[in-house]
Structures are given as C-alpha cells and as structure tokens.
Amino acid sequence: QVQLVESGGGLVQPGGSVRLSCAVSGFPVSSCTMNWYRQAPEKGRELVAAITWPGSTTTYAESVRGRFTISRDNAKNTMYLQMNSLKPEDTAVYYCRADRRGSPVWGQGTQVTISS
C-alpha cells in the first residue's frame, strides 16, 4: 500500500520547537521529491518545504526559512520537519506530500497549534 501518515503535532508555545514526522509506506522515501504543506484556518494550502529527488536539494518558504528544516531518514522511511522558533502564524494543519510519478500522494495531516 502507498500511504503517508503524519505525526508529532500538538500545542506548542511561541518560540518552542516541534518535529513532525511523515511515515512513508509502499515506496522509498528517498525515491521522489517530498514536500511539507500547511493550511491555516481560512487560508489556502501553502508549500512550506521540499526536498528533491534526484539529489536532496531543500527549498523553504520565505516565512519559515532559517527556522524549519526538512529531512528524510531512509532507514526509517520517514520524512521530518524540524520546526524551531515557532510563531503563532505557524499554526496550521501540516501535510506531507510525495511527488510520485503519475499523481502526488498526500497524508491526512497533523495539527500544530502555537499559542501561549
């Protein structure tokens, strides 16, 4: 089966950190470009970060550059998003997406709320 499952979200204070995970089933996480998107209330879905295939070039939205880091662990077949220095405007549902040939594969999302 081809499936992405996000985890790691929750309630975090401003300035805090959290690491999101995207567990990949059915194909190697290293075999395609992987992405993190987010969707805040009343806003559209926004590309946050990507890590490419071939190679592992990383790309970040300007709003998160320097604070977030995307990575993948081939042994665990998992993609991560390390989020530091969190701001209230980072509050959103975070989704992982695999850019597989033919059609992208989406996870169901994990809620991240930054609030004091």
mmCIF file of N, CA, C and O in Angstrom, residues 38-96:
data_model
loop_
_atom_site.group_PDB
_atom_site.id
_atom_site.type_symbol
_atom_site.label_atom_id
_atom_site.label_comp_id
_atom_site.label_asym_id
_atom_site.label_seq_id
_atom_site.Cartn_x
_atom_site.Cartn_y
_atom_site.Cartn_z
ATOM 1 N N ARG A 38 1.165 23.280 4.532
ATOM 2 C CA ARG A 38 0.345 23.593 5.686
ATOM 3 C C ARG A 38 -0.870 24.393 5.244
ATOM 4 O O ARG A 38 -0.852 25.070 4.214
ATOM 5 N N GLN A 39 -1.902 24.286 6.036
ATOM 6 C CA GLN A 39 -3.117 25.030 5.779
ATOM 7 C C GLN A 39 -3.619 25.604 7.094
ATOM 8 O O GLN A 39 -4.004 24.865 7.997
ATOM 9 N N ALA A 40 -3.578 26.919 7.185
ATOM 10 C CA ALA A 40 -4.075 27.622 8.355
ATOM 11 C C ALA A 40 -5.571 27.861 8.204
ATOM 12 O O ALA A 40 -6.108 27.827 7.084
ATOM 13 N N PRO A 41 -6.263 28.117 9.313
ATOM 14 C CA PRO A 41 -7.694 28.399 9.214
ATOM 15 C C PRO A 41 -7.978 29.545 8.259
ATOM 16 O O PRO A 41 -7.302 30.577 8.281
ATOM 17 N N GLU A 42 -8.941 29.340 7.393
ATOM 18 C CA GLU A 42 -9.398 30.348 6.448
ATOM 19 C C GLU A 42 -8.333 30.743 5.426
ATOM 20 O O GLU A 42 -8.421 31.799 4.799
ATOM 21 N N LYS A 43 -7.331 29.901 5.248
ATOM 22 C CA LYS A 43 -6.293 30.158 4.265
ATOM 23 C C LYS A 43 -6.107 28.930 3.376
ATOM 24 O O LYS A 43 -6.522 27.826 3.713
ATOM 25 N N GLY A 44 -5.474 29.156 2.235
ATOM 26 C CA GLY A 44 -5.200 28.069 1.331
ATOM 27 C C GLY A 44 -4.007 27.239 1.767
ATOM 28 O O GLY A 44 -3.276 27.599 2.689
ATOM 29 N N ARG A 45 -3.845 26.124 1.100
ATOM 30 C CA ARG A 45 -2.725 25.259 1.410
ATOM 31 C C ARG A 45 -1.439 25.859 0.841
ATOM 32 O O ARG A 45 -1.382 26.248 -0.326
ATOM 33 N N GLU A 46 -0.406 25.904 1.666
ATOM 34 C CA GLU A 46 0.842 26.581 1.363
ATOM 35 C C GLU A 46 1.998 25.598 1.396
ATOM 36 O O GLU A 46 2.124 24.816 2.341
ATOM 37 N N LEU A 47 2.858 25.658 0.392
ATOM 38 C CA LEU A 47 4.080 24.855 0.403
ATOM 39 C C LEU A 47 5.054 25.447 1.410
ATOM 40 O O LEU A 47 5.421 26.625 1.323
ATOM 41 N N VAL A 48 5.477 24.630 2.355
ATOM 42 C CA VAL A 48 6.379 25.056 3.412
ATOM 43 C C VAL A 48 7.821 24.695 3.096
ATOM 44 O O VAL A 48 8.734 25.516 3.256
ATOM 45 N N ALA A 49 8.047 23.461 2.674
ATOM 46 C CA ALA A 49 9.394 22.982 2.431
ATOM 47 C C ALA A 49 9.348 21.797 1.494
ATOM 48 O O ALA A 49 8.335 21.092 1.403
ATOM 49 N N ALA A 50 10.448 21.571 0.792
ATOM 50 C CA ALA A 50 10.561 20.437 -0.110
ATOM 51 C C ALA A 50 11.987 19.931 -0.091
ATOM 52 O O ALA A 50 12.929 20.697 0.129
ATOM 53 N N ILE A 51 12.137 18.645 -0.340
ATOM 54 C CA ILE A 51 13.440 18.030 -0.507
ATOM 55 C C ILE A 51 13.367 17.193 -1.771
ATOM 56 O O ILE A 51 12.477 16.364 -1.932
ATOM 57 N N THR A 52 14.298 17.423 -2.684
ATOM 58 C CA THR A 52 14.132 16.941 -4.045
ATOM 59 C C THR A 52 14.666 15.539 -4.266
ATOM 60 O O THR A 52 15.464 15.000 -3.500
ATOM 61 N N TRP A 53 14.172 14.951 -5.329
ATOM 62 C CA TRP A 53 14.753 13.800 -5.975
ATOM 63 C C TRP A 53 14.734 14.086 -7.469
ATOM 64 O O TRP A 53 13.703 14.512 -8.000
ATOM 65 N N PRO A 54 15.859 13.843 -8.183
ATOM 66 C CA PRO A 54 17.141 13.344 -7.660
ATOM 67 C C PRO A 54 17.880 14.380 -6.822
ATOM 68 O O PRO A 54 17.564 15.568 -6.862
ATOM 69 N N GLY A 55 18.840 13.898 -6.062
ATOM 70 C CA GLY A 55 19.524 14.751 -5.121
ATOM 71 C C GLY A 55 18.646 15.027 -3.919
ATOM 72 O O GLY A 55 17.569 14.438 -3.759
ATOM 73 N N SER A 56 19.089 15.920 -3.084
ATOM 74 C CA SER A 56 18.351 16.273 -1.873
ATOM 75 C C SER A 56 18.421 17.764 -1.623
ATOM 76 O O SER A 56 18.658 18.217 -0.499
ATOM 77 N N THR A 57 18.220 18.528 -2.678
ATOM 78 C CA THR A 57 18.142 19.968 -2.537
ATOM 79 C C THR A 57 16.912 20.339 -1.717
ATOM 80 O O THR A 57 15.831 19.787 -1.928
ATOM 81 N N THR A 58 17.079 21.248 -0.799
ATOM 82 C CA THR A 58 15.969 21.680 0.045
ATOM 83 C C THR A 58 15.517 23.075 -0.343
ATOM 84 O O THR A 58 16.322 23.931 -0.719
ATOM 85 N N THR A 59 14.225 23.286 -0.243
ATOM 86 C CA THR A 59 13.598 24.556 -0.562
ATOM 87 C C THR A 59 12.632 24.900 0.554
ATOM 88 O O THR A 59 11.936 24.028 1.077
ATOM 89 N N TYR A 60 12.578 26.180 0.917
ATOM 90 C CA TYR A 60 11.730 26.628 2.007
ATOM 91 C C TYR A 60 10.947 27.866 1.613
ATOM 92 O O TYR A 60 11.432 28.719 0.861
ATOM 93 N N ALA A 61 9.751 27.952 2.132
ATOM 94 C CA ALA A 61 9.020 29.195 2.036
ATOM 95 C C ALA A 61 9.773 30.280 2.795
ATOM 96 O O ALA A 61 10.404 30.014 3.824
ATOM 97 N N GLU A 62 9.712 31.489 2.274
ATOM 98 C CA GLU A 62 10.431 32.584 2.913
ATOM 99 C C GLU A 62 10.024 32.760 4.371
ATOM 100 O O GLU A 62 10.857 33.115 5.215
ATOM 101 N N SER A 63 8.773 32.490 4.677
ATOM 102 C CA SER A 63 8.273 32.692 6.023
ATOM 103 C C SER A 63 8.870 31.730 7.049
ATOM 104 O O SER A 63 8.807 32.000 8.248
ATOM 105 N N VAL A 64 9.442 30.614 6.588
ATOM 106 C CA VAL A 64 9.981 29.625 7.512
ATOM 107 C C VAL A 64 11.477 29.409 7.351
ATOM 108 O O VAL A 64 12.082 28.706 8.171
ATOM 109 N N ARG A 65 12.066 29.989 6.332
ATOM 110 C CA ARG A 65 13.483 29.787 6.071
ATOM 111 C C ARG A 65 14.321 30.223 7.270
ATOM 112 O O ARG A 65 14.133 31.306 7.813
ATOM 113 N N GLY A 66 15.239 29.361 7.665
ATOM 114 C CA GLY A 66 16.069 29.621 8.823
ATOM 115 C C GLY A 66 15.503 29.088 10.117
ATOM 116 O O GLY A 66 16.229 29.002 11.115
ATOM 117 N N ARG A 67 14.218 28.740 10.125
ATOM 118 C CA ARG A 67 13.576 28.208 11.320
ATOM 119 C C ARG A 67 13.204 26.735 11.172
ATOM 120 O O ARG A 67 13.219 26.000 12.153
ATOM 121 N N PHE A 68 12.852 26.326 9.963
ATOM 122 C CA PHE A 68 12.415 24.955 9.699
ATOM 123 C C PHE A 68 13.488 24.216 8.916
ATOM 124 O O PHE A 68 14.207 24.808 8.101
ATOM 125 N N THR A 69 13.565 22.911 9.137
ATOM 126 C CA THR A 69 14.485 22.058 8.401
ATOM 127 C C THR A 69 13.767 20.793 7.968
ATOM 128 O O THR A 69 13.208 20.079 8.804
ATOM 129 N N ILE A 70 13.790 20.517 6.674
ATOM 130 C CA ILE A 70 13.211 19.292 6.141
ATOM 131 C C ILE A 70 14.318 18.266 5.964
ATOM 132 O O ILE A 70 15.441 18.604 5.585
ATOM 133 N N SER A 71 14.004 17.019 6.245
ATOM 134 C CA SER A 71 14.980 15.948 6.101
ATOM 135 C C SER A 71 14.254 14.631 5.903
ATOM 136 O O SER A 71 13.036 14.553 6.046
ATOM 137 N N ARG A 72 15.005 13.606 5.560
ATOM 138 C CA ARG A 72 14.430 12.264 5.476
ATOM 139 C C ARG A 72 15.439 11.239 5.971
ATOM 140 O O ARG A 72 16.648 11.409 5.829
ATOM 141 N N ASP A 73 14.925 10.189 6.554
ATOM 142 C CA ASP A 73 15.712 9.097 7.086
ATOM 143 C C ASP A 73 15.352 7.863 6.279
ATOM 144 O O ASP A 73 14.261 7.308 6.427
ATOM 145 N N ASN A 74 16.253 7.444 5.421
ATOM 146 C CA ASN A 74 15.967 6.327 4.538
ATOM 147 C C ASN A 74 15.749 5.025 5.310
ATOM 148 O O ASN A 74 14.903 4.212 4.935
ATOM 149 N N ALA A 75 16.514 4.822 6.382
ATOM 150 C CA ALA A 75 16.389 3.595 7.156
ATOM 151 C C ALA A 75 15.013 3.475 7.789
ATOM 152 O O ALA A 75 14.463 2.377 7.897
ATOM 153 N N LYS A 76 14.460 4.587 8.226
ATOM 154 C CA LYS A 76 13.137 4.593 8.834
ATOM 155 C C LYS A 76 12.031 4.871 7.829
ATOM 156 O O LYS A 76 10.853 4.817 8.185
ATOM 157 N N ASN A 77 12.412 5.175 6.592
ATOM 158 C CA ASN A 77 11.463 5.518 5.541
ATOM 159 C C ASN A 77 10.502 6.613 6.003
ATOM 160 O O ASN A 77 9.278 6.520 5.842
ATOM 161 N N THR A 78 11.092 7.650 6.563
ATOM 162 C CA THR A 78 10.330 8.718 7.181
ATOM 163 C C THR A 78 10.908 10.068 6.790
ATOM 164 O O THR A 78 12.124 10.225 6.691
ATOM 165 N N MET A 79 10.030 11.022 6.553
ATOM 166 C CA MET A 79 10.418 12.404 6.331
ATOM 167 C C MET A 79 10.087 13.205 7.581
ATOM 168 O O MET A 79 9.110 12.917 8.272
ATOM 169 N N TYR A 80 10.897 14.227 7.840
ATOM 170 C CA TYR A 80 10.727 15.039 9.035
ATOM 171 C C TYR A 80 10.668 16.518 8.679
ATOM 172 O O TYR A 80 11.204 16.966 7.661
ATOM 173 N N LEU A 81 10.034 17.263 9.541
ATOM 174 C CA LEU A 81 10.092 18.712 9.507
ATOM 175 C C LEU A 81 10.396 19.196 10.915
ATOM 176 O O LEU A 81 9.539 19.130 11.796
ATOM 177 N N GLN A 82 11.626 19.649 11.121
ATOM 178 C CA GLN A 82 12.013 20.237 12.385
ATOM 179 C C GLN A 82 11.626 21.699 12.367
ATOM 180 O O GLN A 82 12.072 22.447 11.494
ATOM 181 N N MET A 83 10.810 22.110 13.316
ATOM 182 C CA MET A 83 10.294 23.465 13.370
ATOM 183 C C MET A 83 10.766 24.118 14.662
ATOM 184 O O MET A 83 10.425 23.662 15.755
ATOM 185 N N ASN A 84 11.537 25.177 14.527
ATOM 186 C CA ASN A 84 12.076 25.911 15.659
ATOM 187 C C ASN A 84 11.567 27.342 15.647
ATOM 188 O O ASN A 84 11.069 27.835 14.639
ATOM 189 N N SER A 85 11.727 27.998 16.772
ATOM 190 C CA SER A 85 11.334 29.405 16.908
ATOM 191 C C SER A 85 9.925 29.632 16.399
ATOM 192 O O SER A 85 9.655 30.546 15.616
ATOM 193 N N LEU A 86 9.017 28.816 16.860
ATOM 194 C CA LEU A 86 7.662 28.823 16.327
ATOM 195 C C LEU A 86 6.923 30.103 16.681
ATOM 196 O O LEU A 86 7.099 30.667 17.764
ATOM 197 N N LYS A 87 6.100 30.515 15.743
ATOM 198 C CA LYS A 87 5.305 31.723 15.866
ATOM 199 C C LYS A 87 3.829 31.369 15.787
ATOM 200 O O LYS A 87 3.466 30.355 15.191
ATOM 201 N N PRO A 88 2.964 32.204 16.350
ATOM 202 C CA PRO A 88 1.531 31.910 16.247
ATOM 203 C C PRO A 88 1.059 31.734 14.806
ATOM 204 O O PRO A 88 0.157 30.922 14.561
ATOM 205 N N GLU A 89 1.646 32.451 13.870
ATOM 206 C CA GLU A 89 1.247 32.324 12.482
ATOM 207 C C GLU A 89 1.653 31.000 11.845
ATOM 208 O O GLU A 89 1.264 30.713 10.710
ATOM 209 N N ASP A 90 2.433 30.192 12.549
ATOM 210 C CA ASP A 90 2.743 28.849 12.078
ATOM 211 C C ASP A 90 1.622 27.859 12.372
ATOM 212 O O ASP A 90 1.688 26.711 11.922
ATOM 213 N N THR A 91 0.624 28.283 13.122
ATOM 214 C CA THR A 91 -0.494 27.408 13.440
ATOM 215 C C THR A 91 -1.199 26.968 12.166
ATOM 216 O O THR A 91 -1.609 27.794 11.349
ATOM 217 N N ALA A 92 -1.321 25.667 11.985
ATOM 218 C CA ALA A 92 -1.911 25.121 10.773
ATOM 219 C C ALA A 92 -1.994 23.614 10.895
ATOM 220 O O ALA A 92 -1.413 23.013 11.802
ATOM 221 N N VAL A 93 -2.710 23.018 9.963
ATOM 222 C CA VAL A 93 -2.603 21.590 9.740
ATOM 223 C C VAL A 93 -1.466 21.375 8.752
ATOM 224 O O VAL A 93 -1.446 21.982 7.679
ATOM 225 N N TYR A 94 -0.533 20.526 9.109
ATOM 226 C CA TYR A 94 0.628 20.255 8.280
ATOM 227 C C TYR A 94 0.459 18.922 7.575
ATOM 228 O O TYR A 94 0.127 17.913 8.200
ATOM 229 N N TYR A 95 0.688 18.937 6.271
ATOM 230 C CA TYR A 95 0.520 17.768 5.426
ATOM 231 C C TYR A 95 1.835 17.420 4.743
ATOM 232 O O TYR A 95 2.562 18.304 4.294
ATOM 233 N N CYS A 96 2.124 16.141 4.629
ATOM 234 C CA CYS A 96 3.222 15.724 3.775
ATOM 235 C C CYS A 96 2.679 15.275 2.428
ATOM 236 O O CYS A 96 1.537 14.831 2.308
#
